[in-house]
């Protein structure tokens, strides 16, 4: 009995340590999340913000094409090397330092690793063999996610040289449809930000489009013509009232006179 008790305590301690280290992906977790009975049948998998630290059996999902593991505590990507059909991968907001296993994902087209611990451009060399890679995100300003390497000056230019097939870096088009618009916006930003240079014209404060007080209601205008018209209208109205009063008096008098005459039908001949 004592042996069993000690074994049970050891198992509980191992489970506690596992919980402290984070969640491990298991077949049960995958089947519960997707409703699939076989791991090979899973094509799309979304496991965001699940506290995952270990990818476990994820490599058994041989036909997986779309994978979202953002917002977890992942540090090692080893099992992902077996996912040959993977095309879209979101690993943002994790604790990843090495992307080496992803070099085997030859069908990968879109990769998001913003918010990790990738510290140098050399750590991206392992991805240069991915001929289908079109979108690579290391920095996401809207979500406030980045990597240490993003502090390097002109790192995007270096990325474009390392990956000539990329069409988008950090969500901005660098080639193909729409790239000209992004370039134009960057040029405009640069030209508007030259005010700090020597000899540049001082930046003028923004001026309103309309004059001050334009939208305030204007006071009523007094016109002599309108005043005269109102005066004449008042006089005409007063005359109408007097005529109406005279007409009422005339009608009353006529009714009184007619009511005092004898009725002709009352005479007997």
mmCIF file of C-alpha atoms in Angstrom:
data_model
loop_
_atom_site.group_PDB
_atom_site.id
_atom_site.type_symbol
_atom_site.label_atom_id
_atom_site.label_comp_id
_atom_site.label_asym_id
_atom_site.label_seq_id
_atom_site.Cartn_x
_atom_site.Cartn_y
_atom_site.Cartn_z
ATOM 1 C CA UNK A 1 0.000 0.000 0.000
ATOM 2 C CA UNK A 2 2.855 2.328 0.854
ATOM 3 C CA UNK A 3 4.442 1.633 -2.552
ATOM 4 C CA UNK A 4 1.247 2.468 -4.334
ATOM 5 C CA UNK A 5 0.917 5.655 -2.322
ATOM 6 C CA UNK A 6 4.424 6.755 -3.195
ATOM 7 C CA UNK A 7 3.841 5.986 -6.896
ATOM 8 C CA UNK A 8 0.634 7.987 -6.827
ATOM 9 C CA UNK A 9 2.416 10.921 -5.272
ATOM 10 C CA UNK A 10 5.132 10.758 -7.962
ATOM 11 C CA UNK A 11 2.491 10.744 -10.713
ATOM 12 C CA UNK A 12 0.768 13.737 -9.157
ATOM 13 C CA UNK A 13 4.070 15.583 -8.932
ATOM 14 C CA UNK A 14 4.805 14.843 -12.621
ATOM 15 C CA UNK A 15 1.344 16.069 -13.602
ATOM 16 C CA UNK A 16 1.846 19.221 -11.549
ATOM 17 C CA UNK A 17 5.183 19.844 -13.217
ATOM 18 C CA UNK A 18 3.567 19.303 -16.626
ATOM 19 C CA UNK A 19 0.856 21.826 -15.782
ATOM 20 C CA UNK A 20 3.461 24.352 -14.727
ATOM 21 C CA UNK A 21 5.363 23.862 -17.968
ATOM 22 C CA UNK A 22 2.247 24.331 -20.096
ATOM 23 C CA UNK A 23 -0.244 22.367 -22.149
ATOM 24 C CA UNK A 24 0.919 19.572 -24.451
ATOM 25 C CA UNK A 25 -0.897 18.829 -27.691
ATOM 26 C CA UNK A 26 -2.374 15.326 -27.538
ATOM 27 C CA UNK A 27 -4.583 13.303 -29.900
ATOM 28 C CA UNK A 28 -7.488 13.855 -27.512
ATOM 29 C CA UNK A 29 -7.014 17.618 -27.597
ATOM 30 C CA UNK A 30 -6.827 17.643 -31.397
ATOM 31 C CA UNK A 31 -9.897 15.474 -31.871
ATOM 32 C CA UNK A 32 -11.892 17.515 -29.342
ATOM 33 C CA UNK A 33 -10.902 20.769 -31.063
ATOM 34 C CA UNK A 34 -11.672 19.639 -34.614
ATOM 35 C CA UNK A 35 -14.286 16.897 -34.289
ATOM 36 C CA UNK A 36 -12.174 14.635 -36.506
ATOM 37 C CA UNK A 37 -11.675 10.964 -35.599
ATOM 38 C CA UNK A 38 -8.325 10.638 -37.376
ATOM 39 C CA UNK A 39 -5.427 13.093 -37.132
ATOM 40 C CA UNK A 40 -4.711 12.633 -40.842
ATOM 41 C CA UNK A 41 -8.150 14.097 -41.623
ATOM 42 C CA UNK A 42 -7.393 17.456 -39.992
ATOM 43 C CA UNK A 43 -6.821 20.159 -42.613
ATOM 44 C CA UNK A 44 -7.452 23.298 -40.561
ATOM 45 C CA UNK A 45 -6.495 23.772 -36.923
ATOM 46 C CA UNK A 46 -6.969 26.796 -34.674
ATOM 47 C CA UNK A 47 -5.470 26.594 -31.175
ATOM 48 C CA UNK A 48 -5.110 30.223 -30.158
ATOM 49 C CA UNK A 49 -4.384 31.257 -26.558
ATOM 50 C CA UNK A 50 -4.609 27.754 -25.123
ATOM 51 C CA UNK A 51 -1.478 27.872 -22.957
ATOM 52 C CA UNK A 52 0.292 25.397 -25.256
ATOM 53 C CA UNK A 53 3.996 24.923 -24.607
ATOM 54 C CA UNK A 54 4.628 21.536 -26.260
ATOM 55 C CA UNK A 55 3.541 20.604 -29.791
ATOM 56 C CA UNK A 56 3.395 16.920 -28.864
ATOM 57 C CA UNK A 57 1.795 14.813 -31.584
ATOM 58 C CA UNK A 58 1.033 17.713 -33.926
ATOM 59 C CA UNK A 59 3.412 16.224 -36.498
ATOM 60 C CA UNK A 60 0.950 13.335 -36.971
ATOM 61 C CA UNK A 61 -1.476 15.701 -38.728
ATOM 62 C CA UNK A 62 0.204 14.882 -42.028
ATOM 63 C CA UNK A 63 -2.342 16.690 -44.218
ATOM 64 C CA UNK A 64 -2.635 19.863 -42.175
ATOM 65 C CA UNK A 65 -2.753 22.959 -44.423
ATOM 66 C CA UNK A 66 -3.755 25.849 -42.130
ATOM 67 C CA UNK A 67 -2.464 26.208 -38.564
ATOM 68 C CA UNK A 68 -2.954 28.984 -35.975
ATOM 69 C CA UNK A 69 -0.949 28.611 -32.747
ATOM 70 C CA UNK A 70 -0.795 32.295 -31.826
ATOM 71 C CA UNK A 71 -0.873 33.495 -28.241
ATOM 72 C CA UNK A 72 0.708 30.443 -26.597
ATOM 73 C CA UNK A 73 4.011 29.634 -24.855
ATOM 74 C CA UNK A 74 5.724 27.620 -27.586
ATOM 75 C CA UNK A 75 9.534 27.540 -27.693
ATOM 76 C CA UNK A 76 10.344 24.493 -29.880
ATOM 77 C CA UNK A 77 8.952 23.828 -33.380
ATOM 78 C CA UNK A 78 10.375 20.337 -34.005
ATOM 79 C CA UNK A 79 7.079 18.520 -34.800
ATOM 80 C CA UNK A 80 6.217 21.069 -37.490
ATOM 81 C CA UNK A 81 8.989 19.720 -39.733
ATOM 82 C CA UNK A 82 6.703 16.787 -40.617
ATOM 83 C CA UNK A 83 3.900 19.008 -41.951
ATOM 84 C CA UNK A 84 4.725 18.939 -45.651
ATOM 85 C CA UNK A 85 1.294 20.216 -46.742
ATOM 86 C CA UNK A 86 1.285 23.271 -44.473
ATOM 87 C CA UNK A 87 0.637 26.501 -46.391
ATOM 88 C CA UNK A 88 -0.470 29.048 -43.744
ATOM 89 C CA UNK A 89 1.154 29.205 -40.301
ATOM 90 C CA UNK A 90 0.533 31.731 -37.517
ATOM 91 C CA UNK A 91 2.996 31.522 -34.614
ATOM 92 C CA UNK A 92 2.658 35.097 -33.393
ATOM 93 C CA UNK A 93 3.007 35.922 -29.706
ATOM 94 C CA UNK A 94 5.005 32.896 -28.529
ATOM 95 C CA UNK A 95 8.569 32.352 -27.223
ATOM 96 C CA UNK A 96 10.278 31.049 -30.338
ATOM 97 C CA UNK A 97 13.979 31.651 -30.910
ATOM 98 C CA UNK A 98 14.698 29.217 -33.759
ATOM 99 C CA UNK A 99 12.737 28.628 -36.956
ATOM 100 C CA UNK A 100 14.957 25.800 -38.212
ATOM 101 C CA UNK A 101 12.227 23.085 -38.387
ATOM 102 C CA UNK A 102 10.141 25.246 -40.731
ATOM 103 C CA UNK A 103 12.751 24.805 -43.458
ATOM 104 C CA UNK A 104 11.123 21.428 -44.199
ATOM 105 C CA UNK A 105 7.662 22.907 -44.793
ATOM 106 C CA UNK A 106 8.184 23.301 -48.532
ATOM 107 C CA UNK A 107 4.589 24.304 -49.290
ATOM 108 C CA UNK A 108 4.559 27.167 -46.785
ATOM 109 C CA UNK A 109 3.218 30.365 -48.352
ATOM 110 C CA UNK A 110 2.364 32.596 -45.369
ATOM 111 C CA UNK A 111 4.280 32.775 -42.072
ATOM 112 C CA UNK A 112 3.552 35.042 -39.097
ATOM 113 C CA UNK A 113 6.146 34.987 -36.285
ATOM 114 C CA UNK A 114 5.565 38.493 -34.905
ATOM 115 C CA UNK A 115 5.949 38.750 -31.153
ATOM 116 C CA UNK A 116 8.672 36.134 -30.688
ATOM 117 C CA UNK A 117 12.384 36.113 -29.800
ATOM 118 C CA UNK A 118 14.048 35.909 -33.202
ATOM 119 C CA UNK A 119 17.119 38.048 -32.647
ATOM 120 C CA UNK A 120 19.028 38.119 -35.956
ATOM 121 C CA UNK A 121 18.448 37.951 -39.685
ATOM 122 C CA UNK A 122 20.806 34.980 -39.839
ATOM 123 C CA UNK A 123 18.170 32.930 -38.024
ATOM 124 C CA UNK A 124 15.963 33.333 -41.089
ATOM 125 C CA UNK A 125 18.451 31.726 -43.473
ATOM 126 C CA UNK A 126 16.778 28.376 -42.838
ATOM 127 C CA UNK A 127 13.698 29.658 -44.689
ATOM 128 C CA UNK A 128 15.418 30.700 -47.910
ATOM 129 C CA UNK A 129 14.702 27.295 -49.454
ATOM 130 C CA UNK A 130 10.926 27.846 -49.204
ATOM 131 C CA UNK A 131 10.255 28.765 -52.817
ATOM 132 C CA UNK A 132 6.526 29.275 -52.280
ATOM 133 C CA UNK A 133 6.849 31.664 -49.339
ATOM 134 C CA UNK A 134 5.071 34.905 -50.285
ATOM 135 C CA UNK A 135 4.203 36.578 -46.960
ATOM 136 C CA UNK A 136 6.475 36.929 -43.921
ATOM 137 C CA UNK A 137 5.516 38.921 -40.831
ATOM 138 C CA UNK A 138 7.980 39.706 -38.061
ATOM 139 C CA UNK A 139 6.424 42.951 -36.849
ATOM 140 C CA UNK A 140 2.792 43.838 -36.202
ATOM 141 C CA UNK A 141 2.405 47.471 -35.069
ATOM 142 C CA UNK A 142 -1.347 47.216 -34.579
ATOM 143 C CA UNK A 143 -0.998 44.314 -32.140
ATOM 144 C CA UNK A 144 2.255 45.729 -30.679
ATOM 145 C CA UNK A 145 4.149 42.545 -31.578
ATOM 146 C CA UNK A 146 7.735 42.483 -32.787
ATOM 147 C CA UNK A 147 11.062 40.586 -32.675
ATOM 148 C CA UNK A 148 14.479 41.771 -31.524
ATOM 149 C CA UNK A 149 15.800 41.689 -35.098
ATOM 150 C CA UNK A 150 13.250 44.339 -36.122
ATOM 151 C CA UNK A 151 15.378 46.921 -34.328
ATOM 152 C CA UNK A 152 18.055 46.512 -37.010
ATOM 153 C CA UNK A 153 18.113 49.436 -39.477
ATOM 154 C CA UNK A 154 16.485 48.678 -42.825
ATOM 155 C CA UNK A 155 15.855 45.036 -41.897
ATOM 156 C CA UNK A 156 13.009 44.885 -44.403
ATOM 157 C CA UNK A 157 15.376 45.741 -47.237
ATOM 158 C CA UNK A 158 17.631 42.884 -46.174
ATOM 159 C CA UNK A 159 14.641 40.551 -45.991
ATOM 160 C CA UNK A 160 13.616 41.504 -49.506
ATOM 161 C CA UNK A 161 17.121 40.622 -50.717
ATOM 162 C CA UNK A 162 17.148 37.323 -48.797
ATOM 163 C CA UNK A 163 13.684 36.329 -50.049
ATOM 164 C CA UNK A 164 13.200 37.703 -53.572
ATOM 165 C CA UNK A 165 9.941 35.781 -53.911
ATOM 166 C CA UNK A 166 8.227 37.622 -51.071
ATOM 167 C CA UNK A 167 5.205 39.716 -52.006
ATOM 168 C CA UNK A 168 4.480 41.049 -48.511
ATOM 169 C CA UNK A 169 6.707 41.865 -45.534
ATOM 170 C CA UNK A 170 5.038 42.725 -42.228
ATOM 171 C CA UNK A 171 1.735 43.037 -44.054
ATOM 172 C CA UNK A 172 2.977 45.561 -46.629
ATOM 173 C CA UNK A 173 3.147 44.670 -50.300
ATOM 174 C CA UNK A 174 6.679 44.761 -51.685
ATOM 175 C CA UNK A 175 5.875 43.330 -55.108
ATOM 176 C CA UNK A 176 2.873 42.536 -57.221
ATOM 177 C CA UNK A 177 -0.496 44.285 -57.162
ATOM 178 C CA UNK A 178 -0.619 47.066 -54.560
ATOM 179 C CA UNK A 179 3.131 47.396 -54.024
ATOM 180 C CA UNK A 180 3.241 50.738 -55.859
ATOM 181 C CA UNK A 181 0.685 52.182 -53.433
ATOM 182 C CA UNK A 182 2.703 51.108 -50.404
ATOM 183 C CA UNK A 183 5.841 52.599 -51.914
ATOM 184 C CA UNK A 184 4.036 55.859 -52.613
ATOM 185 C CA UNK A 185 2.787 56.029 -49.014
ATOM 186 C CA UNK A 186 6.292 55.451 -47.692
ATOM 187 C CA UNK A 187 7.670 58.161 -49.956
ATOM 188 C CA UNK A 188 5.008 60.576 -48.725
ATOM 189 C CA UNK A 189 5.788 59.733 -45.116
ATOM 190 C CA UNK A 190 9.462 60.353 -45.762
ATOM 191 C CA UNK A 191 8.864 63.680 -47.484
ATOM 192 C CA UNK A 192 6.549 64.872 -44.720
ATOM 193 C CA UNK A 193 9.054 63.915 -42.060
ATOM 194 C CA UNK A 194 11.997 65.928 -43.404
ATOM 195 C CA UNK A 195 11.266 68.890 -41.139
ATOM 196 C CA UNK A 196 13.883 67.797 -38.623
ATOM 197 C CA UNK A 197 16.763 68.115 -41.137
ATOM 198 C CA UNK A 198 19.047 71.107 -41.411
ATOM 199 C CA UNK A 199 17.819 73.826 -43.714
ATOM 200 C CA UNK A 200 14.359 72.364 -43.952
ATOM 201 C CA UNK A 201 11.376 74.634 -43.799
ATOM 202 C CA UNK A 202 9.704 74.770 -40.389
ATOM 203 C CA UNK A 203 6.560 72.740 -40.169
ATOM 204 C CA UNK A 204 3.582 75.070 -40.149
ATOM 205 C CA UNK A 205 0.666 74.477 -37.882
ATOM 206 C CA UNK A 206 -2.358 73.027 -39.602
ATOM 207 C CA UNK A 207 -4.830 75.703 -40.660
ATOM 208 C CA UNK A 208 -8.604 75.302 -40.620
ATOM 209 C CA UNK A 209 -10.370 74.859 -43.940
ATOM 210 C CA UNK A 210 -12.839 77.673 -43.196
ATOM 211 C CA UNK A 211 -12.643 80.909 -41.265
ATOM 212 C CA UNK A 212 -13.265 81.001 -37.548
ATOM 213 C CA UNK A 213 -16.947 81.214 -36.708
ATOM 214 C CA UNK A 214 -18.015 79.915 -40.127
ATOM 215 C CA UNK A 215 -20.210 77.193 -38.607
ATOM 216 C CA UNK A 216 -21.751 79.419 -35.912
ATOM 217 C CA UNK A 217 -25.350 80.592 -36.521
ATOM 218 C CA UNK A 218 -25.436 84.105 -37.881
ATOM 219 C CA UNK A 219 -27.573 86.847 -36.204
ATOM 220 C CA UNK A 220 -30.789 87.789 -38.004
ATOM 221 C CA UNK A 221 -30.428 90.634 -40.492
ATOM 222 C CA UNK A 222 -32.685 93.711 -40.066
ATOM 223 C CA UNK A 223 -33.984 95.151 -43.331
ATOM 224 C CA UNK A 224 -35.912 98.432 -43.716
ATOM 225 C CA UNK A 225 -37.890 96.887 -46.583
ATOM 226 C CA UNK A 226 -39.013 93.989 -44.358
ATOM 227 C CA UNK A 227 -39.919 96.359 -41.557
ATOM 228 C CA UNK A 228 -42.041 98.484 -43.907
ATOM 229 C CA UNK A 229 -43.767 95.380 -45.261
ATOM 230 C CA UNK A 230 -44.606 94.198 -41.725
ATOM 231 C CA UNK A 231 -45.989 97.707 -40.917
ATOM 232 C CA UNK A 232 -48.235 97.756 -43.966
ATOM 233 C CA UNK A 233 -49.440 94.250 -43.278
ATOM 234 C CA UNK A 234 -50.332 95.249 -39.727
ATOM 235 C CA UNK A 235 -52.337 98.258 -40.935
ATOM 236 C CA UNK A 236 -54.226 96.153 -43.490
ATOM 237 C CA UNK A 237 -55.023 93.584 -40.822
ATOM 238 C CA UNK A 238 -56.333 96.302 -38.514
ATOM 239 C CA UNK A 239 -58.587 97.687 -41.273
ATOM 240 C CA UNK A 240 -59.967 94.212 -41.910
ATOM 241 C CA UNK A 241 -60.817 93.847 -38.251
ATOM 242 C CA UNK A 242 -62.623 97.244 -38.215
ATOM 243 C CA UNK A 243 -64.607 96.364 -41.350
ATOM 244 C CA UNK A 244 -65.572 93.043 -39.831
ATOM 245 C CA UNK A 245 -66.765 94.814 -36.683
ATOM 246 C CA UNK A 246 -68.839 97.301 -38.736
ATOM 247 C CA UNK A 247 -70.367 94.478 -40.749
ATOM 248 C CA UNK A 248 -71.385 92.654 -37.568
ATOM 249 C CA UNK A 249 -73.077 95.825 -36.264
ATOM 250 C CA UNK A 250 -74.949 96.402 -39.537
ATOM 251 C CA UNK A 251 -76.222 92.806 -39.580
ATOM 252 C CA UNK A 252 -77.382 93.089 -35.955
ATOM 253 C CA UNK A 253 -79.322 96.295 -36.639
ATOM 254 C CA UNK A 254 -80.974 94.864 -39.743
ATOM 255 C CA UNK A 255 -82.113 91.769 -37.838
ATOM 256 C CA UNK A 256 -83.535 93.982 -35.079
ATOM 257 C CA UNK A 257 -85.543 96.094 -37.548
ATOM 258 C CA UNK A 258 -86.908 93.066 -39.366
ATOM 259 C CA UNK A 259 -87.951 91.395 -36.151
ATOM 260 C CA UNK A 260 -90.129 94.467 -35.138
ATOM 261 C CA UNK A 261 -92.415 94.439 -38.222
ATOM 262 C CA UNK A 262 -95.856 92.663 -37.995
ATOM 263 C CA UNK A 263 -96.274 89.436 -39.839
ATOM 264 C CA UNK A 264 -98.364 90.061 -43.073
ATOM 265 C CA UNK A 265 -100.051 86.660 -42.757
ATOM 266 C CA UNK A 266 -101.634 87.754 -39.455
ATOM 267 C CA UNK A 267 -103.968 90.283 -41.153
ATOM 268 C CA UNK A 268 -107.636 89.019 -41.810
ATOM 269 C CA UNK A 269 -109.565 90.602 -44.632
#
